[in-house]
Short mmCIF file of C-alpha atoms in Angstrom, two decimals:
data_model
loop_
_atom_site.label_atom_id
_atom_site.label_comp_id
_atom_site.label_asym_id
_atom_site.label_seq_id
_atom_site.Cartn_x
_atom_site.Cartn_y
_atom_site.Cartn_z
CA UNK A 127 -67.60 -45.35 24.43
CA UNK A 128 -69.88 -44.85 21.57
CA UNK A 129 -68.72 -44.46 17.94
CA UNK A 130 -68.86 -40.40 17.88
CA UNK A 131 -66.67 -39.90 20.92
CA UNK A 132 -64.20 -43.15 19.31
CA UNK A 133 -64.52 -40.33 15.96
CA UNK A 134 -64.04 -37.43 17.70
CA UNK A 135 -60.54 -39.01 19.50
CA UNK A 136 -59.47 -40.38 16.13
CA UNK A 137 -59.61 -36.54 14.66
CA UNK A 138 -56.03 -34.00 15.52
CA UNK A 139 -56.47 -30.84 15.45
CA UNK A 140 -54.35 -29.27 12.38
CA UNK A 141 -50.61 -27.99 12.54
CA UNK A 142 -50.35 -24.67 12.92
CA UNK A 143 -48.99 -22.97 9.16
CA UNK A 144 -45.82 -22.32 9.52
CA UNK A 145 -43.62 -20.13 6.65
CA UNK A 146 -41.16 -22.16 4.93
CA UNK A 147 -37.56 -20.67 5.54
CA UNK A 148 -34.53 -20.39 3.12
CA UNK A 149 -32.66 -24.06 3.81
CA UNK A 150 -29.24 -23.37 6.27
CA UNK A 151 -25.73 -23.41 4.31
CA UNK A 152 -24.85 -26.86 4.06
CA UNK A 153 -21.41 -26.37 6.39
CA UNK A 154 -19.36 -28.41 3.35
CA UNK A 155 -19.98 -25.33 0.68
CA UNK A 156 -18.47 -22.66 3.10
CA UNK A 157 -14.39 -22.72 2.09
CA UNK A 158 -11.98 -23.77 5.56
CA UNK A 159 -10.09 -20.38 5.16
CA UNK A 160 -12.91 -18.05 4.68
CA UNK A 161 -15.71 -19.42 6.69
CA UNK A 162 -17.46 -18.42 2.60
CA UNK A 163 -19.75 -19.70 0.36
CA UNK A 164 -17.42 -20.95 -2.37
CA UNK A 165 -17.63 -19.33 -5.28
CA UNK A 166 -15.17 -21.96 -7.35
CA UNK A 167 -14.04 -24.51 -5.24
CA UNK A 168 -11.17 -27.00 -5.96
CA UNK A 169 -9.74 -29.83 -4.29
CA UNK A 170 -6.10 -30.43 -3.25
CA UNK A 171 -4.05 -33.24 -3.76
CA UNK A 172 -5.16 -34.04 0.43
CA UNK A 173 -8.76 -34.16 -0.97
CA UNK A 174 -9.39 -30.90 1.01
CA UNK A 175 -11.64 -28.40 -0.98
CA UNK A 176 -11.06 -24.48 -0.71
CA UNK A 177 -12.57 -21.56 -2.40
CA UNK A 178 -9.73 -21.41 -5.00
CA UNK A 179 -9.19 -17.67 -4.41
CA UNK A 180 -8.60 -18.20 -0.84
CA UNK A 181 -5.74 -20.85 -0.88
CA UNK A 182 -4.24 -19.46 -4.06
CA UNK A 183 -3.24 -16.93 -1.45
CA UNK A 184 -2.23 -19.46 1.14
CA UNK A 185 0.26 -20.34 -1.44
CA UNK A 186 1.15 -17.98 -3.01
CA UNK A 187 2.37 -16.78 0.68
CA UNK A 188 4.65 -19.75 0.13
CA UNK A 189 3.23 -22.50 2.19
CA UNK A 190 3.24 -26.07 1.03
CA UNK A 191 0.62 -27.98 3.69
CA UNK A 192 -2.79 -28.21 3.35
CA UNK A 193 -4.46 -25.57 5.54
CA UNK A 194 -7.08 -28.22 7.19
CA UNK A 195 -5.40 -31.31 7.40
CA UNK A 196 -1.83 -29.60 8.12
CA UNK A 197 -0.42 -32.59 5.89
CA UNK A 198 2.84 -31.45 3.18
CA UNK A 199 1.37 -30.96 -0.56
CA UNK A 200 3.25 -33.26 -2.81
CA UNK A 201 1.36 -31.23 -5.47
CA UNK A 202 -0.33 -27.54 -5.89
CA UNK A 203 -2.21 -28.57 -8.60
CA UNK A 204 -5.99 -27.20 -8.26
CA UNK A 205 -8.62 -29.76 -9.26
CA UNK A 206 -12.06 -27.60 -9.76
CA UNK A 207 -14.80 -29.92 -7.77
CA UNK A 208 -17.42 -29.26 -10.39
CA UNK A 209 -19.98 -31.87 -8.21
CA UNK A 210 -19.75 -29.63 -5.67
CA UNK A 211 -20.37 -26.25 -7.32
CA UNK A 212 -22.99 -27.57 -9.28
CA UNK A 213 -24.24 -28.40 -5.56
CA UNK A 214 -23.81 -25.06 -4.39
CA UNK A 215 -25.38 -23.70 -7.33
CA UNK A 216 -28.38 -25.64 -6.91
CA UNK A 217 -28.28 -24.44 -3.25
CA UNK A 218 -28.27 -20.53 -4.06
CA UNK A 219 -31.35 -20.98 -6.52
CA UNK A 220 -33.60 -21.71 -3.16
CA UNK A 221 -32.29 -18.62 -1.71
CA UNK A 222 -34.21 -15.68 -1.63
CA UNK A 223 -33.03 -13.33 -4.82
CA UNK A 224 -30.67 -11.45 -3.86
CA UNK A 225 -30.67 -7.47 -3.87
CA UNK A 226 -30.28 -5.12 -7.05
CA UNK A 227 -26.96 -3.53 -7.04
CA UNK A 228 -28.10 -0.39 -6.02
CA UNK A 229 -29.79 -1.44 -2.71
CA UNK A 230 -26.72 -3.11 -1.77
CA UNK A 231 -24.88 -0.01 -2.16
CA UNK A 232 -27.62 1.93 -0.01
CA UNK A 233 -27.20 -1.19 2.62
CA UNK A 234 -23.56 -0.57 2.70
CA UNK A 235 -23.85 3.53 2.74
CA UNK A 236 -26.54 2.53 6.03
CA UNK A 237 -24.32 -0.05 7.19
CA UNK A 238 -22.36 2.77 9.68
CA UNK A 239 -20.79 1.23 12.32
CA UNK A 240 -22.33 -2.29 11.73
CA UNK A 241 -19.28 -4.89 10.20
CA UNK A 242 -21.78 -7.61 9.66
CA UNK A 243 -24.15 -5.42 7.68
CA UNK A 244 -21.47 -3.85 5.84
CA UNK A 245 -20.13 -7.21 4.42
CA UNK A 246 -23.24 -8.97 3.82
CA UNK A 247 -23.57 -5.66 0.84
CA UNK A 248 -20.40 -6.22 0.23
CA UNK A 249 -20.44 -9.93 -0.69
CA UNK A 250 -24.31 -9.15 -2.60
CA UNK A 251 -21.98 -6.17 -4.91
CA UNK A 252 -18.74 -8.99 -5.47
CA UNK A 253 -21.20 -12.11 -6.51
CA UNK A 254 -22.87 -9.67 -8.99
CA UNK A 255 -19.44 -9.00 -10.83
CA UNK A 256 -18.47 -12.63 -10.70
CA UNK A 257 -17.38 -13.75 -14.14
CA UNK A 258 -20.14 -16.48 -14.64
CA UNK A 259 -22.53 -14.14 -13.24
CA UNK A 260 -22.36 -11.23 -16.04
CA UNK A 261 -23.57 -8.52 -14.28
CA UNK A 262 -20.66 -6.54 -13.93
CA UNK A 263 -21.70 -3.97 -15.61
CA UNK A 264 -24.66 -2.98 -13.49
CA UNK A 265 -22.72 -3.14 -10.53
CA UNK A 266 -19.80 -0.58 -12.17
CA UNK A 267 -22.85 1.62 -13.14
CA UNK A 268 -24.72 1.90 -10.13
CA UNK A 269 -21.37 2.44 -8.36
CA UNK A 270 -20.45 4.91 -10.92
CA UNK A 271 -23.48 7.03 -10.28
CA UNK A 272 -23.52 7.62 -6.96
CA UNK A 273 -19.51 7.18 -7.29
CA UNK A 274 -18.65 10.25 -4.34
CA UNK A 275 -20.27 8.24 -1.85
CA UNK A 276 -20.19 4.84 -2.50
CA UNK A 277 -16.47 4.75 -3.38
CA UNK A 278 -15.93 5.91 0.12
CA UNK A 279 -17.68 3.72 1.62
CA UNK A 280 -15.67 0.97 -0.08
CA UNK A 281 -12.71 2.18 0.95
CA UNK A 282 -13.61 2.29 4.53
CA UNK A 283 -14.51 -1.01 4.76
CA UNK A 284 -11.76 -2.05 2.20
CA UNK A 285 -9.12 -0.41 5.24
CA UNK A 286 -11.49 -1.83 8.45
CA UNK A 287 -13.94 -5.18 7.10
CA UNK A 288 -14.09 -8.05 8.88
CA UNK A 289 -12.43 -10.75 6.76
CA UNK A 290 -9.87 -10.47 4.07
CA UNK A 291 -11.48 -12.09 1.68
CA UNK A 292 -14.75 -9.61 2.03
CA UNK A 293 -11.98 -7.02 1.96
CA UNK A 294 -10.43 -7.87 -1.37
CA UNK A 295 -14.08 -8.14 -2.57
CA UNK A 296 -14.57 -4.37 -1.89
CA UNK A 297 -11.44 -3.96 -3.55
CA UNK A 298 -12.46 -5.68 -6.81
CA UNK A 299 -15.55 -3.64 -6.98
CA UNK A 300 -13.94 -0.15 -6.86
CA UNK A 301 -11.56 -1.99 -9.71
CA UNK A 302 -15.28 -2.58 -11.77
CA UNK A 303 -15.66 1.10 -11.91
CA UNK A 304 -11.78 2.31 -12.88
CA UNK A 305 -12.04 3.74 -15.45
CA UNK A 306 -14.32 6.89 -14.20
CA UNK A 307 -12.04 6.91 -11.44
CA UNK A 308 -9.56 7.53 -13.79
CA UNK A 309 -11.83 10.05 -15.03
CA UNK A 310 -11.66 11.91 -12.07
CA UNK A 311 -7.97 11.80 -11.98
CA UNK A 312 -7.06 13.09 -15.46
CA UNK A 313 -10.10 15.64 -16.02
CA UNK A 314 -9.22 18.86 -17.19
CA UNK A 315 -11.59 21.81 -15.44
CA UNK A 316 -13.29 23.64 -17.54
CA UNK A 317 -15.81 26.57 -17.38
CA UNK A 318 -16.48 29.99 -15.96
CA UNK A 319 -15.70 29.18 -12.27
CA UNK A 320 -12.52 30.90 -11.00
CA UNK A 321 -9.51 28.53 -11.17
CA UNK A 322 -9.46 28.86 -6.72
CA UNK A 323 -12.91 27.75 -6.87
CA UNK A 324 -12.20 24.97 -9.56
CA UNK A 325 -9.11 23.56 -7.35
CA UNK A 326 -11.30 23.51 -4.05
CA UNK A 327 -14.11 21.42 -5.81
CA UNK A 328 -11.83 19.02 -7.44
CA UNK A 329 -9.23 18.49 -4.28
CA UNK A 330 -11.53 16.30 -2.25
CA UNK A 331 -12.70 14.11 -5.59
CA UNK A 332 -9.16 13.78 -6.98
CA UNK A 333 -7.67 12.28 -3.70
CA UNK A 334 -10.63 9.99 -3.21
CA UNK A 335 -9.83 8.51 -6.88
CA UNK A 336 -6.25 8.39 -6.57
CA UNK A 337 -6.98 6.65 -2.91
CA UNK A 338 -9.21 4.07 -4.63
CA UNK A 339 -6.50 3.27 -7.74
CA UNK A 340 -3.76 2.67 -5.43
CA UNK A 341 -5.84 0.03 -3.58
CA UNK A 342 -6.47 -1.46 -6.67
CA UNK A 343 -3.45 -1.40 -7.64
CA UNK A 344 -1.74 -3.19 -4.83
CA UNK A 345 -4.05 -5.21 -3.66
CA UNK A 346 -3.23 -9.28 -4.51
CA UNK A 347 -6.94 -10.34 -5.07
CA UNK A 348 -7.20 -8.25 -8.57
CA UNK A 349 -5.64 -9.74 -11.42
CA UNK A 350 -2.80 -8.27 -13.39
CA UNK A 351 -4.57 -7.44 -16.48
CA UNK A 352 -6.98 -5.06 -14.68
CA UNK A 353 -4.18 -2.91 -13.08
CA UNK A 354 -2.76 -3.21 -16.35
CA UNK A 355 -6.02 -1.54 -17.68
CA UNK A 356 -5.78 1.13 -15.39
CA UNK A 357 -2.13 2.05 -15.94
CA UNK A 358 -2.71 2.25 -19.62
CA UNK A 359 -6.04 4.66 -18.88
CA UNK A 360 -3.79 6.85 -16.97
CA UNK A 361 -0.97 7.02 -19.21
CA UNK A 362 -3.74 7.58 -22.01
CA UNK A 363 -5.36 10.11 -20.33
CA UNK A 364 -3.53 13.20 -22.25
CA UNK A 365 -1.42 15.44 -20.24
CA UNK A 366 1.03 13.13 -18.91
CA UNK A 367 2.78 16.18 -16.94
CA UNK A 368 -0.47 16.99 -15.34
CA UNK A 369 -0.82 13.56 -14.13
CA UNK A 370 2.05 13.20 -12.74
CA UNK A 371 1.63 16.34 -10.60
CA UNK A 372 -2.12 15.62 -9.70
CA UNK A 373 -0.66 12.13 -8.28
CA UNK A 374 2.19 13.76 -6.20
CA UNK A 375 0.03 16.22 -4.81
CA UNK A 376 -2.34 13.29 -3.71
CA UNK A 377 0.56 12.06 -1.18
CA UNK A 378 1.80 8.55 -0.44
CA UNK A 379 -1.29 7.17 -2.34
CA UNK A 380 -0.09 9.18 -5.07
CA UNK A 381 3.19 7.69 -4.83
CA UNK A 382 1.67 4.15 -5.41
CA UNK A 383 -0.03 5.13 -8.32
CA UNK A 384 3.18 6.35 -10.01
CA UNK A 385 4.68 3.25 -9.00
CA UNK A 386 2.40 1.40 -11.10
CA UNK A 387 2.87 3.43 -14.21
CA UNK A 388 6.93 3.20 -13.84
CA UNK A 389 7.12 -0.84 -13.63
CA UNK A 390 4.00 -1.85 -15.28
CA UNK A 391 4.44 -3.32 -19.00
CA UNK A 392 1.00 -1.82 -19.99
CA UNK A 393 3.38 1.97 -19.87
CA UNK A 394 5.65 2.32 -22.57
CA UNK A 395 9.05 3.12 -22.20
CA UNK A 396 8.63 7.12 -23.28
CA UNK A 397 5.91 7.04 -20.78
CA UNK A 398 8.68 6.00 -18.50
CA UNK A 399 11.20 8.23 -18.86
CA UNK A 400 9.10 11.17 -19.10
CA UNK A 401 7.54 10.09 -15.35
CA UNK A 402 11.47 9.30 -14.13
CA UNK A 403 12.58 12.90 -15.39
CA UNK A 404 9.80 15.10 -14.26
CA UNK A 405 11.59 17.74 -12.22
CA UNK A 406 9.38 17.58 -9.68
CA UNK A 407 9.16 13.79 -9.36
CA UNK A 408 12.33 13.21 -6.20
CA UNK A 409 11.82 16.22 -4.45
CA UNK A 410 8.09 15.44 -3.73
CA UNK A 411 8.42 12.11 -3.45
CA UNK A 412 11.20 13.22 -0.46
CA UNK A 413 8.32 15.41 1.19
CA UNK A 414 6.24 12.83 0.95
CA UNK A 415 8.44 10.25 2.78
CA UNK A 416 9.18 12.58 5.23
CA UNK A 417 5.68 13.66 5.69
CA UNK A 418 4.45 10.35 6.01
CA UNK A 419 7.28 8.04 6.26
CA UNK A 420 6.08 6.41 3.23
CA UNK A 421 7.11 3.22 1.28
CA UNK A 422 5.67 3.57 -1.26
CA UNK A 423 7.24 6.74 -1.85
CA UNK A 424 10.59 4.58 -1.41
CA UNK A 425 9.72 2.27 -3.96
CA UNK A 426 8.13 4.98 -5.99
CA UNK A 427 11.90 6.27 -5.70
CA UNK A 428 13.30 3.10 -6.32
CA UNK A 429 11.78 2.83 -10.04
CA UNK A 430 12.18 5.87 -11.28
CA UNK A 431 16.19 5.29 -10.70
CA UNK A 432 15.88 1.79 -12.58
CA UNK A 433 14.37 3.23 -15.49
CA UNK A 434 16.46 6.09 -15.95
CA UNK A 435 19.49 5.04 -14.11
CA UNK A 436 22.26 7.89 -13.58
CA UNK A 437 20.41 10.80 -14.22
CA UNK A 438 17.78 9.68 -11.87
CA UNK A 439 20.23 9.20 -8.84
CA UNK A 440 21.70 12.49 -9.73
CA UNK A 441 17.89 13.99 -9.10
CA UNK A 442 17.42 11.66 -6.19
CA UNK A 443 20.59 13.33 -4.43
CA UNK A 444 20.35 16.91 -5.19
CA UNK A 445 16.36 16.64 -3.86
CA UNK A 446 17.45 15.67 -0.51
CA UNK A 447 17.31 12.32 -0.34
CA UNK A 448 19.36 11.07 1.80
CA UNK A 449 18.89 12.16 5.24
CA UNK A 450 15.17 10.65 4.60
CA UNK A 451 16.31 7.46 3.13
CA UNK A 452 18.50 6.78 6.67
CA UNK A 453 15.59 7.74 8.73
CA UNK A 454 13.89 5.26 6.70
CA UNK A 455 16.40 2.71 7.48
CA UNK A 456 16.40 3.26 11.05
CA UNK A 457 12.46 3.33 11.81
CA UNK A 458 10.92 1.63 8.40
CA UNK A 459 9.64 -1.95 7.86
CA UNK A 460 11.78 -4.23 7.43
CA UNK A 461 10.99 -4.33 3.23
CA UNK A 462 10.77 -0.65 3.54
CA UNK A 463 14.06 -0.23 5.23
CA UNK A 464 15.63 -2.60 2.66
CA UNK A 465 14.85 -0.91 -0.09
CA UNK A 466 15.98 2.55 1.23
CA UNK A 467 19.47 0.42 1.96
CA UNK A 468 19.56 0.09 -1.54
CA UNK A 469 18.54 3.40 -2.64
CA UNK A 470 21.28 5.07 -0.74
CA UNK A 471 23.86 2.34 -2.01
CA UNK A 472 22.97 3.65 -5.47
CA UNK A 473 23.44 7.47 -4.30
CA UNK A 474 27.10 5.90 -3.00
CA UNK A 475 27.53 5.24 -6.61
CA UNK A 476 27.97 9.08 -7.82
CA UNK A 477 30.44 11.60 -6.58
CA UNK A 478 27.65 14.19 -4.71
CA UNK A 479 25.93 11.06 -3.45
CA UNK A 480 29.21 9.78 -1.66
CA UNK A 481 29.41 13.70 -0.64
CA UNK A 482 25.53 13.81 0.67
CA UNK A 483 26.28 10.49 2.14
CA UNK A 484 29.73 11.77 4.29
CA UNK A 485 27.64 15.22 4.94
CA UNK A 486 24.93 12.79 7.42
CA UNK A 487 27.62 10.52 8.26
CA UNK A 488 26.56 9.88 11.38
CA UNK A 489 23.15 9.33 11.21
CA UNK A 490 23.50 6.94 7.57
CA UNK A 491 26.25 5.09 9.65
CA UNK A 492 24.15 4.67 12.86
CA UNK A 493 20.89 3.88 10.84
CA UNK A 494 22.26 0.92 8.54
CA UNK A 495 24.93 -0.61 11.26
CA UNK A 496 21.84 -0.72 13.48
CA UNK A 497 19.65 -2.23 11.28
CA UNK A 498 21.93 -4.39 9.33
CA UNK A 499 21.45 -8.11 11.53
CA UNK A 500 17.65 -7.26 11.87
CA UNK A 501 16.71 -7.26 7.85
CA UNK A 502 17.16 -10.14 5.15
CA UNK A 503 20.19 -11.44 3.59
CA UNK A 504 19.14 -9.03 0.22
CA UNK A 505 19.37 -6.11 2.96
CA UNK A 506 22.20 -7.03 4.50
CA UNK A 507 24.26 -7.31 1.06
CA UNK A 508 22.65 -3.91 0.50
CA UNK A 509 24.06 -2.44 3.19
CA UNK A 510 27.64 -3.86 2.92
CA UNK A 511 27.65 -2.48 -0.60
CA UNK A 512 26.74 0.98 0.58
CA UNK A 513 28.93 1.20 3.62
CA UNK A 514 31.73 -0.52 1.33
CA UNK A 515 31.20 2.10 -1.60
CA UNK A 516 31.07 5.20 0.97
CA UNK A 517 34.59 3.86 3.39
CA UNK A 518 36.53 1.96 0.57
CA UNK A 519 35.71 2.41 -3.04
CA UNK A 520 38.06 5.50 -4.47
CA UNK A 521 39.53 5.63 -1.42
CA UNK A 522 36.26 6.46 0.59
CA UNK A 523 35.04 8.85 2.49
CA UNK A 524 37.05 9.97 6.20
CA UNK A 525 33.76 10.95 7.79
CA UNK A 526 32.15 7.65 6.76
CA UNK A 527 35.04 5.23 8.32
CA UNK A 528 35.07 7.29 11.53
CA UNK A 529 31.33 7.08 11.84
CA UNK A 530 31.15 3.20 11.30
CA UNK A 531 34.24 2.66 13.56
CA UNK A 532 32.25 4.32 15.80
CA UNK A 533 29.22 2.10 15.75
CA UNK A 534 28.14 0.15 18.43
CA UNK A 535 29.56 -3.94 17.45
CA UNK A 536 30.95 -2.33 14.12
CA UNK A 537 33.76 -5.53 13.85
CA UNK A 538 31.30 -8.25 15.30
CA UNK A 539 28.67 -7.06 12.91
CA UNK A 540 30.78 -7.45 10.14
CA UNK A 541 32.46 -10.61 11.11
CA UNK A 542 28.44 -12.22 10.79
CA UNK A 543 28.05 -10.97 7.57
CA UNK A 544 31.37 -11.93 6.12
CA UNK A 545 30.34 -15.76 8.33
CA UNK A 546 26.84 -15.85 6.96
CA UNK A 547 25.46 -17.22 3.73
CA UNK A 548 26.02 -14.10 1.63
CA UNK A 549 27.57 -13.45 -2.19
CA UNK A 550 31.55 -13.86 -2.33
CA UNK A 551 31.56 -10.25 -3.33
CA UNK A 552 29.59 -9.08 -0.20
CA UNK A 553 31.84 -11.17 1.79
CA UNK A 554 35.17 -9.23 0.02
CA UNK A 555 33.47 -6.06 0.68
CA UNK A 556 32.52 -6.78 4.14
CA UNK A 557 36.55 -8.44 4.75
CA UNK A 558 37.81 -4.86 3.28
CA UNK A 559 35.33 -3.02 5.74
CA UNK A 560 36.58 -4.62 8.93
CA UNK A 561 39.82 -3.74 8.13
CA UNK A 562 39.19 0.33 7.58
CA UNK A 563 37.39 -0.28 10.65
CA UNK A 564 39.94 -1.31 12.63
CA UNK A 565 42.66 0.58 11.56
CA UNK A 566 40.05 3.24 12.48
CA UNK A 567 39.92 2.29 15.55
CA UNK A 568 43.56 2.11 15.88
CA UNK A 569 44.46 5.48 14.86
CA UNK A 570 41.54 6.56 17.51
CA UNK A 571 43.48 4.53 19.88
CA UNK A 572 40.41 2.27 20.41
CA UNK A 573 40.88 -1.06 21.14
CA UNK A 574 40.38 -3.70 17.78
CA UNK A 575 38.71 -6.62 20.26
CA UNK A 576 34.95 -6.36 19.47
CA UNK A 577 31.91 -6.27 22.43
CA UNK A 578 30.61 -9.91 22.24
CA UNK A 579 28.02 -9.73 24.52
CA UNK A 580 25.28 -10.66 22.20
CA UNK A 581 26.88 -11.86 19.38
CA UNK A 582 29.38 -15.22 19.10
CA UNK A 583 31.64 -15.45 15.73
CA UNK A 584 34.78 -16.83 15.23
CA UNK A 585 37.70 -13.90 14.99
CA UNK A 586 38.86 -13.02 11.54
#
């Protein structure tokens, strides 16, 4: 072999160019909960590290393990890992930049029907509002100028997304741009169009708004001093009357919203009252719970009667409350049904609520001694206290002891309360129920042994 053909071996022919690709996610800078980029991670006491927005909720929810290694937390102290967000910082800077806040927003609007799509905008518009990151206030201005159809679209995935955490992240974005949803809500209409007109134009932006503040203002991922921004926008808005109408015509989301503004601190206490005594305030809040079976029209309920106390049970009766408050007990969730308990224990408290009470005897009787093993032990004092109030306090009502005599387990019932870890006074109460119960029964000429069948207590 001569020396050409040994050169001509000894020469490859070259690579083929290939594009250099953004580097994969390292697998350790994507949070255990979340399957996320961190954005600040922190360490547990286990060594585990978490996004620290993710396992604040973990405990928050009250558990005390460590998600990954399932091991009890003798601490829930948070220890930022700065190493490894300095890593991950490092890590983003050889990504490819990421879109303007206005083509994430078109992504998300063309994102119909495709989740994966829809969250990767998503994620883009919540990075950009990110503390460190300081853009916030692009993001709230290109949301705020094309506000009737992105907000929308936020809300729709905010209601369907793929992960919670990408769904709280919608969430904090329509909380970037508030304050013109505010806007929306307390704008006066002006101008030459007929008031008809006016009404029909504002209807479908109004409700949109008042949709978007009430998932901002119960949602857990956004902090308590932006809802408190938002409640002290509303309450500044002027018209404080018109407000409160424009939120009950908006429905149960409506009702949330008016929550907010009766317990928040960022309302004042004349802001309060004048919400709590609005004439209109119980009876819509009654067509709205019985439109919708709504509980946040309950709770909506629930705090306008503990800022303004007598006269607001008073209202709460003469608007009808009552008969929708027991259906509430009967079908509601459990937290829902609980509060209604309580609701109608405060109606017990007046004269015509012990009347409105005795008026649906049957169905308040039926509708709290059904429900009363299958809620908390807060429920079930709440229920003792409003059957005790309605059959024994005063000297009760007739139609009230024959209706809870008549209950299904009425004595057994009882007899688990008054055996179960409940307040000494809920036990009294519960010891002077049984016995208008069964001398009930025994004027009815019903027998005082109770059905067993499914539940085992001692006899009294």
């Amino acid at each position: 072999m001569d020396a050409g053909q040994q050169s001509r071996r000894r020469i490859r022919p070259p690579e083929p160019l290939v594009m250099s690709q953004a580097p994969p996610t390292p697998a350790a800078f994507r949070c255990p909960i979340s399957l996320e980029v961190m954005r600040s991670p922190v360490s547990l006491p286990t060594g585990a590290t978490y996004d620290r927005a993710s396992i604040q909720r973990w405990l928050d929810s009250g558990h005390r393990t460590c998600p990954a290694t399932r091991l009890p937390l003798a601490s829930t102290d948070l220890v930022p890992n700065l190493l490894l967000r300095r890593l991950i910082h490092l890590h983003a800077a050889t990504l490819p930049p990421s879109p303007s806040p206005e083509e994430a927003l078109s992504q998300l609007a063309a994102a119909d029907g495709e989740p994966a799509a829809a969250e990767k905008a998503v994620r883009s518009l919540a990075a950009k509002i990110a503390p460190e990151k300081g853009k916030r206030a692009s993001v709230a201005h290109a949301v705020a100028a094309d506000l009737e159809s992105a907000v929308p679209a936020l809300l729709s995935f905010a209601k369907g997304g793929a992960g919670a955490d990408a769904r709280v992240d919608a969430v904090r974005i329509l909380a970037a741009v508030s304050p013109e949803l505010v806007a929306y809500v307390t704008a006066h209409e002006d101008g030459a169009e007929g008031e008809k007109v006016k009404k029909e134009k504002r209807g479908g932006k109004v409700k949109m708004a008042v949709e978007a503040l009430a998932a901002v203002l119960l949602a857990d991922g956004v902090g308590d001093e932006a809802k408190e921004a938002v409640v002290a926008a509303l309450v500044a808005g002027g018209d404080l009357g018109r407000l409160v109408a424009t939120l009950l015509a908006a429905g149960a989301n409506g009702a949330a919203v008016l929550e907010a503004v009766l317990t928040s601190p960022a309302a004042d206490a004349d802001a309060k009252t004048f919400v709590a005594d609005r004439s209109e305030l119980f009876p819509d809040l009654v067509r709205i719970l019985r439109d919708a079976a709504s509980p946040a029209a309950i709770r909506c309920m629930a705090a306008a009667v503990q800022v303004r106390g007598r006269p607001a049970r008073a209202s709460m009766v003469r608007a009808g409350a009552v008969p929708a408050l027991a259906l509430a007990v009967a079908a509601a969730p459990t937290a829902a049904a609980e509060s209604a308990m309580r609701l109608l224990a405060e109606a017990a408290r007046c004269s015509d609520g012990k009347a409105a009470i005795a008026g649906d005897a049957a169905e308040v009787a039926a509708a709290v001694m059904g429900r009363m093993i299958r809620v908390g032990p807060a429920g079930r004092e709440a229920a003792v206290a409003l059957l005790w109030l309605s059959c024994c306090s005063g000297g009760g009502e007739r139609r009230m002891r024959e209706a809870v005599a008549a209950a299904p387990e009425a004595v057994g019932k009882l007899l688990v309360v008054m055996q179960g870890d409940c307040a000494p006074t809920t036990s009294r109460m519960a010891g002077e129920l049984l016995r208008a119960v069964r001398l009930e029964q025994e004027r009815k000429g019903v027998a005082t042994a109770y059905d067993s069948r499914t539940i085992h207590v001692m006899p009294y």
